[in-house]
CSV table of C-alpha atoms in Angstrom, one decimal:
chain,number,residue,atom,x,y,z
A,1,MET,CA,2.3,3.0,0.9
A,2,ASN,CA,0.4,0.8,3.3
A,3,LEU,CA,0.1,3.8,5.7
A,4,LEU,CA,-1.2,6.0,2.9
A,5,ARG,CA,-3.8,3.3,2.0
A,6,HIS,CA,-5.0,3.4,5.6
A,7,TRP,CA,-5.5,7.2,5.7
A,8,PHE,CA,-6.5,7.9,2.1
A,9,ALA,CA,-9.1,6.3,-0.2
A,10,GLN,CA,-7.1,7.5,-3.3
A,11,PRO,CA,-3.5,7.8,-2.1
A,12,ALA,CA,-2.3,8.2,-5.7
A,13,ALA,CA,-3.9,11.6,-5.8
A,14,LEU,CA,-1.3,12.9,-3.4
A,15,GLY,CA,0.9,13.0,-6.4
A,16,LEU,CA,-0.8,16.3,-7.1
A,17,LEU,CA,1.3,17.8,-4.3
A,18,ALA,CA,4.4,17.3,-6.4
A,19,VAL,CA,3.0,19.7,-8.9
A,20,LEU,CA,2.8,22.6,-6.5
A,21,PRO,CA,6.6,23.3,-6.3
A,22,VAL,CA,6.7,23.2,-10.1
A,23,LEU,CA,3.9,25.8,-10.2
A,24,GLY,CA,5.8,27.9,-7.6
A,25,LEU,CA,9.0,27.7,-9.7
A,26,ILE,CA,7.1,28.8,-12.8
A,27,ALA,CA,5.5,31.7,-11.0
A,28,LEU,CA,8.9,32.8,-9.6
A,29,MET,CA,10.5,32.7,-13.1
A,30,ALA,CA,7.6,34.6,-14.6
A,31,LEU,CA,7.9,37.3,-11.9
A,32,ARG,CA,11.7,37.7,-12.6
A,33,TRP,CA,11.0,37.9,-16.3
A,34,GLN,CA,8.4,40.6,-15.6
A,35,ARG,CA,10.8,42.6,-13.5
A,36,ARG,CA,13.5,42.4,-16.2
A,37,ARG,CA,11.1,43.7,-18.8
A,38,LEU,CA,10.0,46.6,-16.5
A,39,ALA,CA,13.6,47.5,-15.6
A,40,ARG,CA,14.1,48.6,-19.1
A,41,LEU,CA,11.5,51.4,-18.6
A,42,ALA,CA,12.9,53.1,-15.5
A,43,SER,CA,14.7,52.6,-12.2
A,44,TRP,CA,13.3,50.1,-9.7
A,45,PRO,CA,12.2,52.8,-7.1
A,46,ALA,CA,10.2,54.6,-9.8
A,47,LEU,CA,8.6,51.4,-11.0
A,48,THR,CA,7.6,50.6,-7.4
A,49,ALA,CA,5.7,53.8,-7.2
A,50,LEU,CA,4.2,53.5,-10.7
A,51,THR,CA,3.0,49.9,-10.5
A,52,LEU,CA,1.2,50.5,-7.1
A,53,VAL,CA,2.2,47.0,-5.7
A,54,ARG,CA,2.1,46.1,-2.0
A,55,PRO,CA,4.7,43.4,-1.4
A,56,GLY,CA,3.1,42.3,1.8
A,57,ARG,CA,-0.3,41.7,0.2
A,58,ARG,CA,1.3,39.9,-2.7
A,59,ARG,CA,3.0,37.5,-0.3
A,60,LEU,CA,-0.3,36.9,1.6
A,61,ARG,CA,-2.0,36.1,-1.7
A,62,ALA,CA,0.7,33.6,-2.5
A,63,VAL,CA,0.4,31.9,0.9
A,64,CYS,CA,-3.4,31.7,0.6
A,65,LEU,CA,-3.1,30.2,-3.0
A,66,SER,CA,-0.5,27.7,-1.9
A,67,ALA,CA,-2.5,26.6,1.2
A,68,GLY,CA,-5.7,26.4,-0.9
A,69,LEU,CA,-4.1,24.1,-3.5
A,70,VAL,CA,-2.5,21.9,-0.7
A,71,PHE,CA,-5.9,21.4,1.0
A,72,LEU,CA,-7.5,20.7,-2.4
A,73,ALA,CA,-5.0,18.1,-3.3
A,74,VAL,CA,-5.3,16.3,0.1
A,75,GLY,CA,-9.1,16.4,-0.2
A,76,VAL,CA,-9.0,14.8,-3.6
A,77,ALA,CA,-7.0,12.0,-2.1
A,78,GLY,CA,-10.0,11.1,0.1
A,79,PRO,CA,-8.8,11.4,3.7
A,80,GLN,CA,-10.4,8.9,5.9
A,81,TRP,CA,-10.4,8.0,9.6
A,82,GLY,CA,-12.9,6.7,12.1
A,83,ARG,CA,-15.5,4.0,11.4
A,84,GLU,CA,-18.9,4.3,9.8
A,85,GLU,CA,-21.7,3.6,12.2
A,86,GLY,CA,-24.4,1.0,11.5
A,87,GLN,CA,-22.4,-1.0,9.0
A,88,THR,CA,-23.3,-4.5,8.1
A,89,ALA,CA,-21.0,-7.4,7.3
A,90,ALA,CA,-20.4,-8.4,3.7
A,91,LEU,CA,-20.7,-12.1,2.9
A,92,GLY,CA,-17.6,-14.1,1.9
A,93,ARG,CA,-15.2,-16.9,2.8
A,94,ASP,CA,-12.2,-17.2,5.1
A,95,LEU,CA,-8.8,-17.8,3.5
A,96,VAL,CA,-5.8,-18.7,5.6
A,97,ILE,CA,-2.5,-18.4,3.6
A,98,VAL,CA,0.4,-20.6,4.6
A,99,LEU,CA,3.7,-19.4,3.4
A,100,ASP,CA,6.9,-21.4,3.4
A,101,LEU,CA,9.8,-19.3,4.7
A,102,SER,CA,12.4,-22.1,5.1
A,103,ALA,CA,15.9,-21.7,3.9
A,104,SER,CA,15.2,-23.3,0.5
A,105,MET,CA,12.7,-20.5,-0.2
A,106,GLN,CA,15.7,-18.1,-0.5
A,107,ALA,CA,16.8,-19.8,-3.7
A,108,ARG,CA,17.0,-17.4,-6.6
A,109,ASP,CA,15.7,-19.5,-9.5
A,110,VAL,CA,12.8,-17.0,-9.2
A,111,LEU,CA,13.7,-13.4,-8.6
A,112,PRO,CA,14.1,-11.8,-6.2
A,113,SER,CA,13.8,-15.2,-4.5
A,114,ARG,CA,11.1,-17.8,-4.1
A,115,ALA,CA,9.9,-16.2,-0.9
A,116,GLY,CA,10.1,-12.6,-2.3
A,117,HIS,CA,8.2,-13.7,-5.4
A,118,ALA,CA,5.5,-15.2,-3.2
A,119,LEU,CA,5.3,-12.0,-1.0
A,120,ASN,CA,4.8,-9.8,-4.1
A,121,ALA,CA,2.0,-12.1,-5.4
A,122,LEU,CA,0.3,-12.1,-2.0
A,123,ALA,CA,0.2,-8.3,-2.0
A,124,GLU,CA,-1.6,-8.5,-5.4
A,125,LEU,CA,-3.9,-11.1,-3.9
A,126,ALA,CA,-4.8,-8.8,-1.1
A,127,ASP,CA,-5.7,-6.1,-3.7
A,128,THR,CA,-8.0,-8.6,-5.5
A,129,VAL,CA,-9.7,-9.8,-2.3
A,130,GLN,CA,-10.3,-6.2,-1.2
A,131,LYS,CA,-11.9,-5.3,-4.5
A,132,ARG,CA,-14.2,-8.3,-4.3
A,133,GLY,CA,-15.2,-7.5,-0.7
A,134,GLY,CA,-16.5,-9.7,2.1
A,135,HIS,CA,-13.6,-12.1,2.5
A,136,ARG,CA,-11.3,-12.4,5.4
A,137,LEU,CA,-7.6,-13.1,5.1
A,138,ALA,CA,-5.0,-14.6,7.6
A,139,LEU,CA,-1.3,-15.4,7.2
A,140,VAL,CA,0.6,-18.3,8.7
A,141,VAL,CA,4.3,-18.6,8.0
A,142,PHE,CA,6.6,-21.6,8.8
A,143,ALA,CA,10.0,-23.0,8.5
A,144,ASN,CA,11.0,-25.4,11.3
A,145,ARG,CA,8.1,-24.0,13.4
A,146,PRO,CA,4.9,-22.1,12.4
A,147,ALA,CA,3.7,-18.7,13.5
A,148,VAL,CA,0.5,-16.8,12.9
A,149,LEU,CA,1.5,-13.3,11.8
A,150,CYS,CA,-2.0,-12.1,10.9
A,151,PRO,CA,-5.2,-13.6,12.2
A,152,LEU,CA,-8.4,-13.6,10.1
A,153,THR,CA,-9.2,-10.0,9.4
A,154,TYR,CA,-11.0,-7.6,7.0
A,155,ASP,CA,-8.2,-5.1,7.5
A,156,TYR,CA,-6.3,-5.7,4.2
A,157,ASP,CA,-4.0,-2.7,5.0
A,158,HIS,CA,-2.8,-4.6,8.1
A,159,PHE,CA,-2.3,-7.7,6.0
A,160,ARG,CA,-0.2,-5.8,3.5
A,161,ALA,CA,1.8,-4.2,6.3
A,162,VAL,CA,2.7,-7.7,7.6
A,163,LEU,CA,3.8,-8.7,4.1
A,164,GLN,CA,5.9,-5.5,3.8
A,165,ALA,CA,7.5,-6.2,7.2
A,166,LEU,CA,8.5,-9.7,6.0
A,167,ALA,CA,9.9,-8.4,2.8
A,168,GLU,CA,12.1,-5.8,4.7
A,169,ASP,CA,13.0,-7.7,7.9
A,170,GLY,CA,13.0,-11.4,6.7
A,171,PRO,CA,11.5,-14.4,8.5
A,172,PRO,CA,10.8,-13.9,12.3
A,173,PRO,CA,13.3,-15.7,14.5
A,174,GLU,CA,10.6,-17.9,16.1
A,175,LEU,CA,10.4,-20.0,13.0
A,176,TRP,CA,13.8,-21.6,13.6
A,177,PRO,CA,14.5,-24.4,16.1
A,178,ALA,CA,14.9,-23.4,19.8
A,179,ASN,CA,17.9,-25.8,19.9
A,180,PRO,CA,20.7,-24.7,17.5
A,181,THR,CA,21.8,-28.3,17.1
A,182,ALA,CA,18.4,-29.5,16.0
A,183,VAL,CA,18.0,-31.0,12.6
A,184,PRO,CA,16.7,-28.4,10.1
A,185,GLY,CA,13.6,-29.2,8.1
A,186,THR,CA,10.5,-27.8,6.4
A,187,ARG,CA,7.6,-28.5,8.6
A,188,LEU,CA,4.7,-28.4,6.1
A,189,GLY,CA,2.5,-30.3,8.4
A,190,GLU,CA,3.0,-27.9,11.3
A,191,GLY,CA,2.2,-25.0,9.1
A,192,LEU,CA,-1.1,-26.7,8.0
A,193,LEU,CA,-2.0,-27.6,11.6
A,194,GLU,CA,-1.5,-23.9,12.6
A,195,ALA,CA,-3.7,-22.8,9.6
A,196,VAL,CA,-6.5,-25.2,10.7
A,197,ALA,CA,-6.4,-23.7,14.2
A,198,ALA,CA,-6.4,-20.2,12.8
A,199,HIS,CA,-9.8,-20.7,11.2
A,200,ASP,CA,-13.0,-19.5,12.8
A,201,VAL,CA,-14.8,-22.6,14.2
A,202,ARG,CA,-18.2,-20.9,13.8
A,203,PHE,CA,-18.1,-21.1,10.1
A,204,PRO,CA,-17.2,-24.6,8.9
A,205,GLY,CA,-17.7,-25.1,5.2
A,206,TYR,CA,-16.7,-21.5,4.3
A,207,GLN,CA,-13.0,-21.9,4.8
A,208,ASP,CA,-10.0,-22.5,2.6
A,209,ILE,CA,-6.2,-22.8,3.0
A,210,LEU,CA,-3.7,-21.6,0.4
A,211,LEU,CA,-0.3,-23.2,0.7
A,212,ILE,CA,2.7,-21.6,-1.1
A,213,SER,CA,5.9,-23.7,-0.9
A,214,ASP,CA,8.7,-25.4,-2.8
A,215,GLY,CA,7.8,-28.7,-1.1
A,216,ASP,CA,11.5,-29.3,-0.4
A,217,ASP,CA,12.0,-31.0,2.9
A,218,PRO,CA,15.5,-32.4,3.6
A,219,THR,CA,14.2,-34.8,6.3
A,220,GLY,CA,11.9,-36.7,3.9
A,221,ASP,CA,9.7,-37.9,6.8
A,222,GLU,CA,6.4,-37.0,5.1
A,223,GLU,CA,5.5,-35.0,8.2
A,224,TRP,CA,3.1,-33.0,6.0
A,225,ARG,CA,0.5,-35.8,6.1
A,226,ARG,CA,-0.6,-34.9,9.7
A,227,GLY,CA,-1.5,-31.4,8.6
A,228,ALA,CA,-3.2,-32.6,5.4
A,229,LEU,CA,-5.3,-35.1,7.3
A,230,ALA,CA,-6.3,-32.5,9.9
A,231,ALA,CA,-7.5,-30.1,7.2
A,232,ARG,CA,-9.5,-33.0,5.5
A,233,GLU,CA,-11.1,-33.8,8.9
A,234,HIS,CA,-12.3,-30.2,9.2
A,235,GLY,CA,-13.5,-30.1,5.6
A,236,ILE,CA,-11.0,-27.4,4.6
A,237,PRO,CA,-9.6,-27.7,1.1
A,238,VAL,CA,-6.0,-26.9,0.7
A,239,HIS,CA,-5.0,-25.2,-2.6
A,240,THR,CA,-1.2,-25.6,-3.1
A,241,ILE,CA,1.1,-23.5,-5.2
A,242,GLY,CA,4.5,-24.9,-6.2
A,243,VAL,CA,7.3,-22.4,-6.5
A,244,GLY,CA,10.8,-23.1,-7.9
A,245,ASP,CA,12.6,-25.0,-10.6
A,246,PRO,CA,11.7,-28.7,-10.6
A,247,ASP,CA,14.4,-29.7,-13.1
A,248,GLN,CA,17.6,-28.3,-11.6
A,249,ASP,CA,19.2,-27.9,-8.2
A,250,HIS,CA,19.9,-24.4,-7.0
A,251,THR,CA,22.3,-23.5,-4.2
A,252,VAL,CA,21.4,-21.4,-1.2
A,253,PRO,CA,24.3,-20.2,1.0
A,254,LEU,CA,23.8,-20.5,4.8
A,255,SER,CA,25.8,-19.3,7.8
A,256,ASN,CA,26.9,-22.9,8.4
A,257,GLY,CA,27.3,-24.1,4.8
A,258,LYS,CA,25.0,-24.3,1.9
A,259,ILE,CA,22.1,-26.4,0.6
A,260,LYS,CA,20.9,-27.5,-2.8
A,261,THR,CA,17.2,-27.3,-3.5
A,262,ARG,CA,14.6,-27.7,-6.2
A,263,LEU,CA,10.8,-27.7,-6.4
A,264,ARG,CA,9.4,-31.0,-5.1
A,265,GLU,CA,5.9,-31.2,-6.4
A,266,GLU,CA,4.8,-34.6,-5.1
A,267,PRO,CA,3.9,-33.6,-1.5
A,268,LEU,CA,2.1,-30.5,-2.7
A,269,GLN,CA,0.1,-32.6,-5.2
A,270,ALA,CA,-0.7,-35.1,-2.5
A,271,ILE,CA,-1.9,-32.5,0.0
A,272,ALA,CA,-4.2,-31.0,-2.6
A,273,GLN,CA,-5.6,-34.4,-3.5
A,274,LEU,CA,-6.1,-35.5,0.1
A,275,THR,CA,-8.0,-32.3,1.1
A,276,GLY,CA,-10.1,-31.8,-2.1
A,277,GLY,CA,-8.1,-28.7,-3.1
A,278,THR,CA,-6.1,-28.0,-6.3
A,279,TYR,CA,-2.4,-27.9,-7.2
A,280,THR,CA,-1.0,-25.0,-9.3
A,281,PRO,CA,2.5,-25.6,-10.7
A,282,ALA,CA,3.6,-22.0,-10.8
A,283,ARG,CA,7.3,-23.1,-10.9
A,284,THR,CA,9.4,-20.2,-12.2
A,285,ASN,CA,6.4,-18.4,-13.7
A,286,ALA,CA,4.2,-15.7,-12.3
A,287,LEU,CA,2.0,-16.6,-9.3
A,288,PRO,CA,-1.7,-16.3,-10.5
A,289,LEU,CA,-3.1,-15.9,-7.0
A,290,GLY,CA,-5.7,-13.4,-7.9
A,291,GLN,CA,-7.0,-15.5,-10.7
A,292,LEU,CA,-6.9,-18.6,-8.6
A,293,PHE,CA,-9.0,-16.9,-5.9
A,294,VAL,CA,-11.6,-15.7,-8.3
A,295,GLU,CA,-11.9,-19.0,-10.1
A,296,ARG,CA,-11.5,-21.6,-7.4
A,297,ILE,CA,-12.1,-20.1,-4.0
A,298,GLU,CA,-14.6,-17.3,-4.3
A,299,PRO,CA,-17.3,-19.4,-6.1
A,300,GLY,CA,-17.7,-21.5,-3.0
A,301,ALA,CA,-20.5,-21.1,-0.5
A,302,VAL,CA,-20.4,-17.9,1.6
A,303,ARG,CA,-21.3,-17.1,5.2
A,304,GLU,CA,-24.9,-16.2,5.8
A,305,HIS,CA,-24.1,-14.0,8.8
A,306,MET,CA,-21.2,-12.4,10.6
A,307,ASP,CA,-21.0,-10.9,14.1
A,308,ASP,CA,-18.0,-8.6,13.6
A,309,PRO,CA,-18.7,-5.9,10.9
A,310,LEU,CA,-16.6,-5.2,7.9
A,311,PRO,CA,-14.6,-2.1,8.8
A,312,VAL,CA,-15.3,0.9,6.6
A,313,TYR,CA,-13.5,4.2,7.2
A,314,ARG,CA,-15.4,7.4,7.2
A,315,LEU,CA,-14.4,9.8,4.4
A,316,ARG,CA,-13.5,13.4,5.5
A,317,TYR,CA,-13.5,15.3,2.3
A,318,GLY,CA,-15.2,18.3,3.8
A,319,TRP,CA,-12.5,18.9,6.4
A,320,PHE,CA,-10.1,19.8,3.5
A,321,PHE,CA,-12.4,21.0,0.7
A,322,VAL,CA,-13.9,23.8,2.9
A,323,PRO,CA,-10.5,25.3,3.9
A,324,ALA,CA,-9.4,25.0,0.3
A,325,LEU,CA,-12.4,27.0,-0.9
A,326,LEU,CA,-11.8,29.6,1.8
A,327,PHE,CA,-8.1,30.1,1.0
A,328,LEU,CA,-8.8,30.2,-2.7
A,329,ALA,CA,-11.6,32.7,-2.2
A,330,ALA,CA,-9.2,34.9,-0.1
A,331,THR,CA,-6.9,35.2,-3.1
A,332,LEU,CA,-9.8,36.9,-5.0
A,333,VAL,CA,-10.5,39.3,-2.1
A,334,ILE,CA,-6.9,40.3,-1.3
A,335,HIS,CA,-5.5,42.8,-3.8
A,336,ASP,CA,-1.8,43.3,-4.1
A,337,GLY,CA,-2.2,46.9,-5.5
A,338,LEU,CA,-3.5,50.1,-3.9
A,339,THR,CA,-7.2,50.3,-2.9
A,340,MET,CA,-9.7,52.6,-4.7
A,341,LYS,CA,-9.5,55.1,-1.9
A,342,GLN,CA,-5.7,55.4,-2.4
A,343,LEU,CA,-6.1,55.6,-6.1
A,344,ARG,CA,-8.3,58.8,-5.7
A,345,ARG,CA,-5.5,60.6,-4.0
A,346,PRO,CA,-3.8,63.4,-6.1
A,347,MET,CA,-1.0,62.1,-8.3
A,348,ALA,CA,1.2,64.7,-6.7
A,349,LEU,CA,1.4,62.5,-3.6
A,350,ILE,CA,3.3,59.9,-5.7
A,351,PRO,CA,7.0,60.9,-5.6
A,352,PHE,CA,8.8,61.5,-8.8
A,353,ILE,CA,12.0,59.5,-9.0
A,354,PRO,CA,14.0,60.3,-12.2
A,355,GLY,CA,15.0,57.4,-14.4
A,356,PRO,CA,18.5,56.9,-15.8
A,357,GLU,CA,18.1,59.3,-18.7
A,358,GLU,CA,16.9,62.2,-16.5
A,359,ARG,CA,19.8,61.7,-14.1
A,360,THR,CA,22.4,61.8,-16.8
A,361,SER,CA,20.9,65.0,-18.5
């Protein structure tokens, strides 16, 4: 679906293509029904002469009609490629999303898992941001180590493609310790430090961080304070979202054993308080990321200028509508019967082929 969003403005309209085989099946059934009705009148060779039909022209008309409908359906979907020239940048804010992908985020107190629940909500957030326009998104993920999977961009299709890859392939291997014997942990602070570095230094005051985590760190060393203090020093508010069940432990099986985890809200609340952000206790409920963006992030100050323009694809309707009209017009020109010149010929030229009754008499 992400690839379709890239190439088509209205990818849902491609569903019209599914109607074409149905129409073809109906036409085939109607033709067979017509032949059965005609077969009651005389033998098929006689009917072929009497109905004056040219099979080759009928097939050509069917091909033109099918091609015309295909081009029309694709044109309605809004094919797009290339960039519009002379575009100007829309005003907005920069939002770096920090997603916890540690082992505890695989707990299933939220389905399909805490991490999967967050990924679904982030896809909806991308849709909301794209509709509002002018804002850039970035994605930082972390477990024992952080990684920037998507730098700040207006390309929401690429952002969604990264989310889809995470949902299908799981966390990238670089998030885990280089040393297999290292003590595992959830490095919230490292993730926040990476998010601060991912921001554009040209636009202080127009930046936000959105942290989605269960706050569960088995080391308990409060390593998160370093990242929170760095964000506060740069004037970047961190809005935190708590995911998971805070009242009951849930077991997550691992290759070398299992862990028990629950939502730890204290560090997430402290990070939001230190940086001037907000804490949202989503827990096992839906993640209201779109609503949070509209109500708490978007109302902030926006950039007054931007060097790199907002990418806008050029629509190519004409490349498909024109061939569609030509093919459909051809169906009106091509006749599947005899021409007027042929119809003026003496009827004696048409061979008489006796029907069943004449042959038996």
